[in-house]
JSON list of C-alpha atoms and ligand atoms in Angstrom, two decimals:
[
{"chain": "A", "resi": 99, "resn": "MET", "atom": "CA", "xyz": [-105.00, -119.69, -81.49]},
{"chain": "A", "resi": 100, "resn": "SER", "atom": "CA", "xyz": [-108.58, -119.44, -81.30]},
{"chain": "A", "resi": 101, "resn": "ASP", "atom": "CA", "xyz": [-109.56, -120.96, -78.03]},
{"chain": "A", "resi": 102, "resn": "ALA", "atom": "CA", "xyz": [-110.58, -119.66, -74.67]},
{"chain": "A", "resi": 103, "resn": "GLN", "atom": "CA", "xyz": [-107.01, -119.24, -73.45]},
{"chain": "A", "resi": 104, "resn": "GLN", "atom": "CA", "xyz": [-105.93, -115.61, -72.86]},
{"chain": "A", "resi": 105, "resn": "ILE", "atom": "CA", "xyz": [-102.46, -114.16, -72.97]},
{"chain": "A", "resi": 106, "resn": "PRO", "atom": "CA", "xyz": [-100.65, -114.14, -70.66]},
{"chain": "A", "resi": 107, "resn": "TYR", "atom": "CA", "xyz": [-101.28, -117.84, -70.28]},
{"chain": "A", "resi": 108, "resn": "ASP", "atom": "CA", "xyz": [-101.55, -119.42, -66.86]},
{"chain": "A", "resi": 109, "resn": "VAL", "atom": "CA", "xyz": [-101.18, -122.97, -68.18]},
{"chain": "A", "resi": 110, "resn": "VAL", "atom": "CA", "xyz": [-98.27, -124.76, -69.80]},
{"chain": "A", "resi": 111, "resn": "ASN", "atom": "CA", "xyz": [-99.47, -127.34, -72.50]},
{"chain": "A", "resi": 112, "resn": "ARG", "atom": "CA", "xyz": [-98.36, -128.08, -76.07]},
{"chain": "A", "resi": 113, "resn": "GLU", "atom": "CA", "xyz": [-100.55, -125.28, -77.53]},
{"chain": "A", "resi": 114, "resn": "THR", "atom": "CA", "xyz": [-99.25, -122.40, -75.29]},
{"chain": "A", "resi": 115, "resn": "ILE", "atom": "CA", "xyz": [-95.77, -123.58, -75.58]},
{"chain": "A", "resi": 116, "resn": "HIS", "atom": "CA", "xyz": [-96.03, -123.70, -79.41]},
{"chain": "A", "resi": 117, "resn": "HIS", "atom": "CA", "xyz": [-97.28, -120.20, -79.44]},
{"chain": "A", "resi": 118, "resn": "LEU", "atom": "CA", "xyz": [-94.35, -119.00, -77.38]},
{"chain": "A", "resi": 119, "resn": "VAL", "atom": "CA", "xyz": [-91.81, -120.92, -79.38]},
{"chain": "A", "resi": 120, "resn": "HIS", "atom": "CA", "xyz": [-93.21, -119.82, -82.68]},
{"chain": "A", "resi": 121, "resn": "GLU", "atom": "CA", "xyz": [-93.29, -116.15, -81.77]},
{"chain": "A", "resi": 122, "resn": "PHE", "atom": "CA", "xyz": [-89.84, -116.33, -80.06]},
{"chain": "A", "resi": 123, "resn": "TYR", "atom": "CA", "xyz": [-88.24, -117.59, -83.19]},
{"chain": "A", "resi": 124, "resn": "ALA", "atom": "CA", "xyz": [-90.00, -115.01, -85.26]},
{"chain": "A", "resi": 125, "resn": "VAL", "atom": "CA", "xyz": [-88.21, -112.36, -83.31]},
{"chain": "A", "resi": 126, "resn": "VAL", "atom": "CA", "xyz": [-84.97, -114.19, -83.18]},
{"chain": "A", "resi": 127, "resn": "LEU", "atom": "CA", "xyz": [-84.80, -114.52, -86.97]},
{"chain": "A", "resi": 128, "resn": "LYS", "atom": "CA", "xyz": [-84.98, -110.72, -87.29]},
{"chain": "A", "resi": 129, "resn": "ASP", "atom": "CA", "xyz": [-82.29, -110.13, -84.71]},
{"chain": "A", "resi": 130, "resn": "ASP", "atom": "CA", "xyz": [-78.89, -109.21, -86.19]},
{"chain": "A", "resi": 131, "resn": "ALA", "atom": "CA", "xyz": [-76.88, -111.19, -83.82]},
{"chain": "A", "resi": 132, "resn": "LEU", "atom": "CA", "xyz": [-78.95, -114.46, -83.68]},
{"chain": "A", "resi": 133, "resn": "GLY", "atom": "CA", "xyz": [-80.86, -114.50, -87.03]},
{"chain": "A", "resi": 134, "resn": "PRO", "atom": "CA", "xyz": [-77.84, -115.72, -89.10]},
{"chain": "A", "resi": 135, "resn": "TYR", "atom": "CA", "xyz": [-77.27, -118.90, -87.01]},
{"chain": "A", "resi": 136, "resn": "PHE", "atom": "CA", "xyz": [-80.81, -120.02, -87.56]},
{"chain": "A", "resi": 137, "resn": "ILE", "atom": "CA", "xyz": [-81.08, -118.91, -91.25]},
{"chain": "A", "resi": 138, "resn": "ASN", "atom": "CA", "xyz": [-77.80, -120.94, -91.94]},
{"chain": "A", "resi": 139, "resn": "SER", "atom": "CA", "xyz": [-79.31, -124.12, -90.25]},
{"chain": "A", "resi": 140, "resn": "LEU", "atom": "CA", "xyz": [-82.89, -123.90, -91.08]},
{"chain": "A", "resi": 141, "resn": "GLY", "atom": "CA", "xyz": [-83.60, -121.01, -93.57]},
{"chain": "A", "resi": 142, "resn": "SER", "atom": "CA", "xyz": [-85.47, -117.89, -93.17]},
{"chain": "A", "resi": 143, "resn": "ASP", "atom": "CA", "xyz": [-89.01, -119.15, -93.85]},
{"chain": "A", "resi": 144, "resn": "LEU", "atom": "CA", "xyz": [-90.69, -120.26, -90.63]},
{"chain": "A", "resi": 145, "resn": "ASP", "atom": "CA", "xyz": [-93.21, -122.21, -92.60]},
{"chain": "A", "resi": 146, "resn": "ASN", "atom": "CA", "xyz": [-90.64, -124.44, -94.31]},
{"chain": "A", "resi": 147, "resn": "GLY", "atom": "CA", "xyz": [-90.19, -128.23, -93.30]},
{"chain": "A", "resi": 148, "resn": "LYS", "atom": "CA", "xyz": [-87.02, -127.75, -91.33]},
{"chain": "A", "resi": 149, "resn": "TRP", "atom": "CA", "xyz": [-88.51, -125.06, -89.15]},
{"chain": "A", "resi": 150, "resn": "HIS", "atom": "CA", "xyz": [-91.65, -127.28, -88.83]},
{"chain": "A", "resi": 151, "resn": "GLU", "atom": "CA", "xyz": [-89.47, -130.10, -87.46]},
{"chain": "A", "resi": 152, "resn": "HIS", "atom": "CA", "xyz": [-87.42, -127.74, -85.23]},
{"chain": "A", "resi": 153, "resn": "PHE", "atom": "CA", "xyz": [-90.68, -126.32, -83.68]},
{"chain": "A", "resi": 154, "resn": "HIS", "atom": "CA", "xyz": [-92.01, -129.91, -83.06]},
{"chain": "A", "resi": 155, "resn": "THR", "atom": "CA", "xyz": [-88.48, -130.75, -81.27]},
{"chain": "A", "resi": 156, "resn": "LEU", "atom": "CA", "xyz": [-88.70, -127.46, -79.27]},
{"chain": "A", "resi": 157, "resn": "ASP", "atom": "CA", "xyz": [-92.37, -128.09, -78.26]},
{"chain": "A", "resi": 158, "resn": "ASP", "atom": "CA", "xyz": [-91.40, -131.50, -77.04]},
{"chain": "A", "resi": 159, "resn": "PHE", "atom": "CA", "xyz": [-88.26, -130.05, -75.25]},
{"chain": "A", "resi": 160, "resn": "TRP", "atom": "CA", "xyz": [-90.07, -127.42, -73.40]},
{"chain": "A", "resi": 161, "resn": "LEU", "atom": "CA", "xyz": [-92.99, -129.88, -72.39]},
{"chain": "A", "resi": 162, "resn": "LEU", "atom": "CA", "xyz": [-90.27, -132.00, -70.77]},
{"chain": "A", "resi": 163, "resn": "MET", "atom": "CA", "xyz": [-88.51, -128.99, -69.17]},
{"chain": "A", "resi": 164, "resn": "MET", "atom": "CA", "xyz": [-91.55, -127.34, -67.99]},
{"chain": "A", "resi": 165, "resn": "ILE", "atom": "CA", "xyz": [-93.93, -130.19, -66.90]},
{"chain": "A", "resi": 166, "resn": "GLY", "atom": "CA", "xyz": [-91.80, -133.30, -67.31]},
{"chain": "A", "resi": 167, "resn": "LYS", "atom": "CA", "xyz": [-93.88, -134.66, -70.05]},
{"chain": "A", "resi": 168, "resn": "PRO", "atom": "CA", "xyz": [-91.87, -137.36, -71.76]},
{"chain": "A", "resi": 169, "resn": "GLY", "atom": "CA", "xyz": [-91.41, -137.01, -75.52]},
{"chain": "A", "resi": 170, "resn": "TYR", "atom": "CA", "xyz": [-88.09, -135.17, -76.19]},
{"chain": "A", "resi": 171, "resn": "SER", "atom": "CA", "xyz": [-85.40, -137.77, -76.04]},
{"chain": "A", "resi": 172, "resn": "GLY", "atom": "CA", "xyz": [-82.58, -135.93, -77.77]},
{"chain": "A", "resi": 173, "resn": "ASP", "atom": "CA", "xyz": [-79.48, -134.19, -76.51]},
{"chain": "A", "resi": 174, "resn": "PRO", "atom": "CA", "xyz": [-79.80, -130.52, -76.81]},
{"chain": "A", "resi": 175, "resn": "PHE", "atom": "CA", "xyz": [-76.10, -129.62, -76.95]},
{"chain": "A", "resi": 176, "resn": "PRO", "atom": "CA", "xyz": [-74.70, -131.23, -80.21]},
{"chain": "A", "resi": 177, "resn": "PRO", "atom": "CA", "xyz": [-76.39, -128.79, -82.71]},
{"chain": "A", "resi": 178, "resn": "HIS", "atom": "CA", "xyz": [-74.82, -125.92, -80.86]},
{"chain": "A", "resi": 179, "resn": "ALA", "atom": "CA", "xyz": [-71.34, -127.35, -81.23]},
{"chain": "A", "resi": 180, "resn": "PHE", "atom": "CA", "xyz": [-71.38, -126.59, -85.05]},
{"chain": "A", "resi": 181, "resn": "LEU", "atom": "CA", "xyz": [-72.80, -123.08, -85.26]},
{"chain": "A", "resi": 182, "resn": "GLY", "atom": "CA", "xyz": [-69.49, -121.43, -86.18]},
{"chain": "A", "resi": 183, "resn": "PRO", "atom": "CA", "xyz": [-68.06, -118.63, -84.21]},
{"chain": "A", "resi": 184, "resn": "ILE", "atom": "CA", "xyz": [-70.26, -117.79, -81.19]},
{"chain": "A", "resi": 185, "resn": "TYR", "atom": "CA", "xyz": [-69.92, -115.60, -78.11]},
{"chain": "A", "resi": 186, "resn": "ILE", "atom": "CA", "xyz": [-71.20, -115.32, -74.59]},
{"chain": "A", "resi": 187, "resn": "GLU", "atom": "CA", "xyz": [-72.88, -112.23, -75.83]},
{"chain": "A", "resi": 188, "resn": "THR", "atom": "CA", "xyz": [-74.91, -114.28, -78.37]},
{"chain": "A", "resi": 189, "resn": "PHE", "atom": "CA", "xyz": [-76.23, -116.41, -75.57]},
{"chain": "A", "resi": 190, "resn": "GLU", "atom": "CA", "xyz": [-77.01, -113.33, -73.48]},
{"chain": "A", "resi": 191, "resn": "GLN", "atom": "CA", "xyz": [-79.08, -111.82, -76.37]},
{"chain": "A", "resi": 192, "resn": "TRP", "atom": "CA", "xyz": [-80.91, -115.12, -76.87]},
{"chain": "A", "resi": 193, "resn": "LEU", "atom": "CA", "xyz": [-81.81, -115.17, -73.11]},
{"chain": "A", "resi": 194, "resn": "LYS", "atom": "CA", "xyz": [-82.82, -111.48, -73.23]},
{"chain": "A", "resi": 195, "resn": "LEU", "atom": "CA", "xyz": [-85.19, -112.02, -76.07]},
{"chain": "A", "resi": 196, "resn": "PHE", "atom": "CA", "xyz": [-86.41, -115.28, -74.45]},
{"chain": "A", "resi": 197, "resn": "ASN", "atom": "CA", "xyz": [-87.12, -113.54, -71.26]},
{"chain": "A", "resi": 198, "resn": "GLU", "atom": "CA", "xyz": [-89.16, -110.73, -73.01]},
{"chain": "A", "resi": 199, "resn": "LYS", "atom": "CA", "xyz": [-91.27, -113.36, -74.97]},
{"chain": "A", "resi": 200, "resn": "THR", "atom": "CA", "xyz": [-92.00, -115.57, -71.96]},
{"chain": "A", "resi": 201, "resn": "ARG", "atom": "CA", "xyz": [-93.06, -112.53, -69.95]},
{"chain": "A", "resi": 202, "resn": "GLU", "atom": "CA", "xyz": [-95.37, -111.45, -72.75]},
{"chain": "A", "resi": 203, "resn": "TYR", "atom": "CA", "xyz": [-97.01, -114.75, -73.17]},
{"chain": "A", "resi": 204, "resn": "PHE", "atom": "CA", "xyz": [-96.99, -116.28, -69.56]},
{"chain": "A", "resi": 205, "resn": "ILE", "atom": "CA", "xyz": [-97.91, -115.15, -66.14]},
{"chain": "A", "resi": 206, "resn": "PRO", "atom": "CA", "xyz": [-94.82, -114.18, -64.14]},
{"chain": "A", "resi": 207, "resn": "SER", "atom": "CA", "xyz": [-94.41, -117.42, -62.09]},
{"chain": "A", "resi": 208, "resn": "ILE", "atom": "CA", "xyz": [-94.35, -119.48, -65.26]},
{"chain": "A", "resi": 209, "resn": "ALA", "atom": "CA", "xyz": [-92.16, -117.03, -67.19]},
{"chain": "A", "resi": 210, "resn": "ASP", "atom": "CA", "xyz": [-89.68, -117.20, -64.19]},
{"chain": "A", "resi": 211, "resn": "LYS", "atom": "CA", "xyz": [-89.50, -121.08, -64.61]},
{"chain": "A", "resi": 212, "resn": "PHE", "atom": "CA", "xyz": [-89.10, -120.89, -68.40]},
{"chain": "A", "resi": 213, "resn": "TYR", "atom": "CA", "xyz": [-86.27, -118.36, -67.91]},
{"chain": "A", "resi": 214, "resn": "LYS", "atom": "CA", "xyz": [-84.49, -120.37, -65.08]},
{"chain": "A", "resi": 215, "resn": "LYS", "atom": "CA", "xyz": [-84.51, -123.47, -67.29]},
{"chain": "A", "resi": 216, "resn": "ALA", "atom": "CA", "xyz": [-83.16, -121.61, -70.25]},
{"chain": "A", "resi": 217, "resn": "GLU", "atom": "CA", "xyz": [-80.43, -119.81, -68.18]},
{"chain": "A", "resi": 218, "resn": "ILE", "atom": "CA", "xyz": [-79.18, -123.24, -66.95]},
{"chain": "A", "resi": 219, "resn": "MET", "atom": "CA", "xyz": [-79.17, -124.70, -70.31]},
{"chain": "A", "resi": 220, "resn": "ALA", "atom": "CA", "xyz": [-77.23, -121.59, -71.86]},
{"chain": "A", "resi": 221, "resn": "GLU", "atom": "CA", "xyz": [-74.67, -121.82, -69.02]},
{"chain": "A", "resi": 222, "resn": "GLN", "atom": "CA", "xyz": [-74.04, -125.46, -69.82]},
{"chain": "A", "resi": 223, "resn": "PHE", "atom": "CA", "xyz": [-73.68, -124.61, -73.57]},
{"chain": "A", "resi": 224, "resn": "ILE", "atom": "CA", "xyz": [-71.34, -121.81, -72.65]},
{"chain": "A", "resi": 225, "resn": "GLU", "atom": "CA", "xyz": [-69.35, -124.22, -70.56]},
{"chain": "A", "resi": 226, "resn": "ASN", "atom": "CA", "xyz": [-69.35, -127.03, -73.16]},
{"chain": "A", "resi": 227, "resn": "LEU", "atom": "CA", "xyz": [-68.24, -124.53, -75.75]},
{"chain": "A", "resi": 228, "resn": "GLY", "atom": "CA", "xyz": [-65.28, -123.35, -73.64]},
{"chain": "A", "resi": 229, "resn": "LEU", "atom": "CA", "xyz": [-66.54, -119.62, -73.94]},
{"chain": "A", "resi": 230, "resn": "ASN", "atom": "CA", "xyz": [-65.80, -119.20, -70.19]},
{"chain": "A", "resi": 231, "resn": "ASP", "atom": "CA", "xyz": [-62.17, -119.92, -70.25]},
{"chain": "A", "resi": 232, "resn": "GLU", "atom": "CA", "xyz": [-60.89, -116.41, -69.77]},
{"chain": "A", "resi": 233, "resn": "ASP", "atom": "CA", "xyz": [-63.00, -116.04, -66.67]},
{"chain": "A", "resi": 234, "resn": "ASP", "atom": "CA", "xyz": [-61.92, -119.31, -65.05]},
{"chain": "A", "resi": 235, "resn": "ASP", "atom": "CA", "xyz": [-59.23, -119.10, -62.42]},
{"chain": "A", "resi": 236, "resn": "ASP", "atom": "CA", "xyz": [-58.20, -122.72, -62.89]},
{"chain": "B", "resi": 1390, "resn": "HEM", "atom": "C1", "xyz": [-76.87, -118.21, -78.97]},
{"chain": "B", "resi": 1390, "resn": "HEM", "atom": "C2", "xyz": [-77.90, -119.02, -78.66]},
{"chain": "B", "resi": 1390, "resn": "HEM", "atom": "C3", "xyz": [-78.49, -120.20, -79.55]},
{"chain": "B", "resi": 1390, "resn": "HEM", "atom": "C4", "xyz": [-78.41, -120.32, -80.86]},
{"chain": "B", "resi": 1390, "resn": "HEM", "atom": "C5", "xyz": [-77.69, -119.54, -81.89]},
{"chain": "B", "resi": 1390, "resn": "HEM", "atom": "C6", "xyz": [-79.02, -121.64, -81.13]},
{"chain": "B", "resi": 1390, "resn": "HEM", "atom": "C7", "xyz": [-79.18, -122.29, -82.31]},
{"chain": "B", "resi": 1390, "resn": "HEM", "atom": "C8", "xyz": [-79.68, -123.46, -82.59]},
{"chain": "B", "resi": 1390, "resn": "HEM", "atom": "C9", "xyz": [-79.67, -124.16, -83.90]},
{"chain": "B", "resi": 1390, "resn": "HEM", "atom": "C10", "xyz": [-79.16, -123.49, -85.24]},
{"chain": "B", "resi": 1390, "resn": "HEM", "atom": "C11", "xyz": [-80.19, -125.42, -83.74]},
{"chain": "B", "resi": 1390, "resn": "HEM", "atom": "C12", "xyz": [-80.36, -126.53, -84.76]},
{"chain": "B", "resi": 1390, "resn": "HEM", "atom": "C13", "xyz": [-81.58, -126.52, -85.49]},
{"chain": "B", "resi": 1390, "resn": "HEM", "atom": "C14", "xyz": [-81.40, -127.78, -86.44]},
{"chain": "B", "resi": 1390, "resn": "HEM", "atom": "O1", "xyz": [-80.56, -127.68, -87.34]},
{"chain": "B", "resi": 1390, "resn": "HEM", "atom": "O2", "xyz": [-82.20, -128.72, -86.30]},
{"chain": "B", "resi": 1390, "resn": "HEM", "atom": "C15", "xyz": [-80.62, -125.42, -82.31]},
{"chain": "B", "resi": 1390, "resn": "HEM", "atom": "C16", "xyz": [-81.29, -126.56, -81.72]},
{"chain": "B", "resi": 1390, "resn": "HEM", "atom": "C17", "xyz": [-81.80, -126.59, -80.48]},
{"chain": "B", "resi": 1390, "resn": "HEM", "atom": "N1", "xyz": [-81.64, -125.57, -79.43]},
{"chain": "B", "resi": 1390, "resn": "HEM", "atom": "FE1", "xyz": [-80.56, -123.83, -79.77]},
{"chain": "B", "resi": 1390, "resn": "HEM", "atom": "N2", "xyz": [-79.50, -122.13, -79.88]},
{"chain": "B", "resi": 1390, "resn": "HEM", "atom": "C18", "xyz": [-79.18, -121.19, -78.93]},
{"chain": "B", "resi": 1390, "resn": "HEM", "atom": "C19", "xyz": [-79.45, -121.38, -77.57]},
{"chain": "B", "resi": 1390, "resn": "HEM", "atom": "C20", "xyz": [-80.39, -122.33, -77.10]},
{"chain": "B", "resi": 1390, "resn": "HEM", "atom": "C21", "xyz": [-80.72, -122.45, -75.67]},
{"chain": "B", "resi": 1390, "resn": "HEM", "atom": "C22", "xyz": [-80.38, -121.36, -74.61]},
{"chain": "B", "resi": 1390, "resn": "HEM", "atom": "C23", "xyz": [-81.60, -123.47, -75.62]},
{"chain": "B", "resi": 1390, "resn": "HEM", "atom": "C24", "xyz": [-82.34, -124.12, -74.39]},
{"chain": "B", "resi": 1390, "resn": "HEM", "atom": "C25", "xyz": [-82.88, -123.29, -73.53]},
{"chain": "B", "resi": 1390, "resn": "HEM", "atom": "C26", "xyz": [-81.55, -124.11, -76.86]},
{"chain": "B", "resi": 1390, "resn": "HEM", "atom": "C27", "xyz": [-82.29, -125.29, -77.16]},
{"chain": "B", "resi": 1390, "resn": "HEM", "atom": "C28", "xyz": [-82.19, -125.94, -78.33]},
{"chain": "B", "resi": 1390, "resn": "HEM", "atom": "C29", "xyz": [-82.78, -127.31, -78.57]},
{"chain": "B", "resi": 1390, "resn": "HEM", "atom": "C30", "xyz": [-83.62, -128.16, -77.49]},
{"chain": "B", "resi": 1390, "resn": "HEM", "atom": "C31", "xyz": [-82.50, -127.66, -79.91]},
{"chain": "B", "resi": 1390, "resn": "HEM", "atom": "C32", "xyz": [-82.94, -129.02, -80.58]},
{"chain": "B", "resi": 1390, "resn": "HEM", "atom": "C33", "xyz": [-81.84, -130.04, -80.17]},
{"chain": "B", "resi": 1390, "resn": "HEM", "atom": "C34", "xyz": [-82.24, -131.41, -80.94]},
{"chain": "B", "resi": 1390, "resn": "HEM", "atom": "O3", "xyz": [-82.18, -131.43, -82.12]},
{"chain": "B", "resi": 1390, "resn": "HEM", "atom": "O4", "xyz": [-82.57, -132.36, -80.17]},
{"chain": "B", "resi": 1390, "resn": "HEM", "atom": "N3", "xyz": [-80.93, -123.40, -77.73]},
{"chain": "B", "resi": 1390, "resn": "HEM", "atom": "N4", "xyz": [-80.32, -124.28, -81.65]}
]
């Protein structure tokens, strides 16, 4: 990006979200626990067409989550139902890396909001995938 915006960003828009999302998945791809899920679905080249489409979807998703901007009209869960064996720890690792990146790219109040939204979504995925079963009392 070559505009006046400085990191950490204090504004949420398509450009700052895209920067976060792109850098986050660059790290995710290199992560031993997370990388294989994404490589299986989208390949290892962030410049390919599938990744391009995924980034566009995620930019829309985060614009909706963060500032309520209409655009994302999908259901985030279904792709996560077909990832193969996946564990609570996998989601914890995703959240850890996401937390690190949001804090690097956004001021704390905005980073906090990103993280809260992501945590709620991860909890729903964990619930939907039945990964919580052993902790449930009923
Ligand atoms: C263990 C953690 C996770 C893994 C391995 C994972 C993996 C994936 C994969 C492989 C896709 C499908 C890409 C495609 O084929 O198009 C996807 C889509 C997506 N993921 Fe995740 N994900 C994880 C956690 C999360 C979390 C916590 C969020 C939300 C904060 C999230 C949000 C999304 C969204 C919005 C999509 C696009 C759904 C659509 O197509 O409408 N993911 N994810």
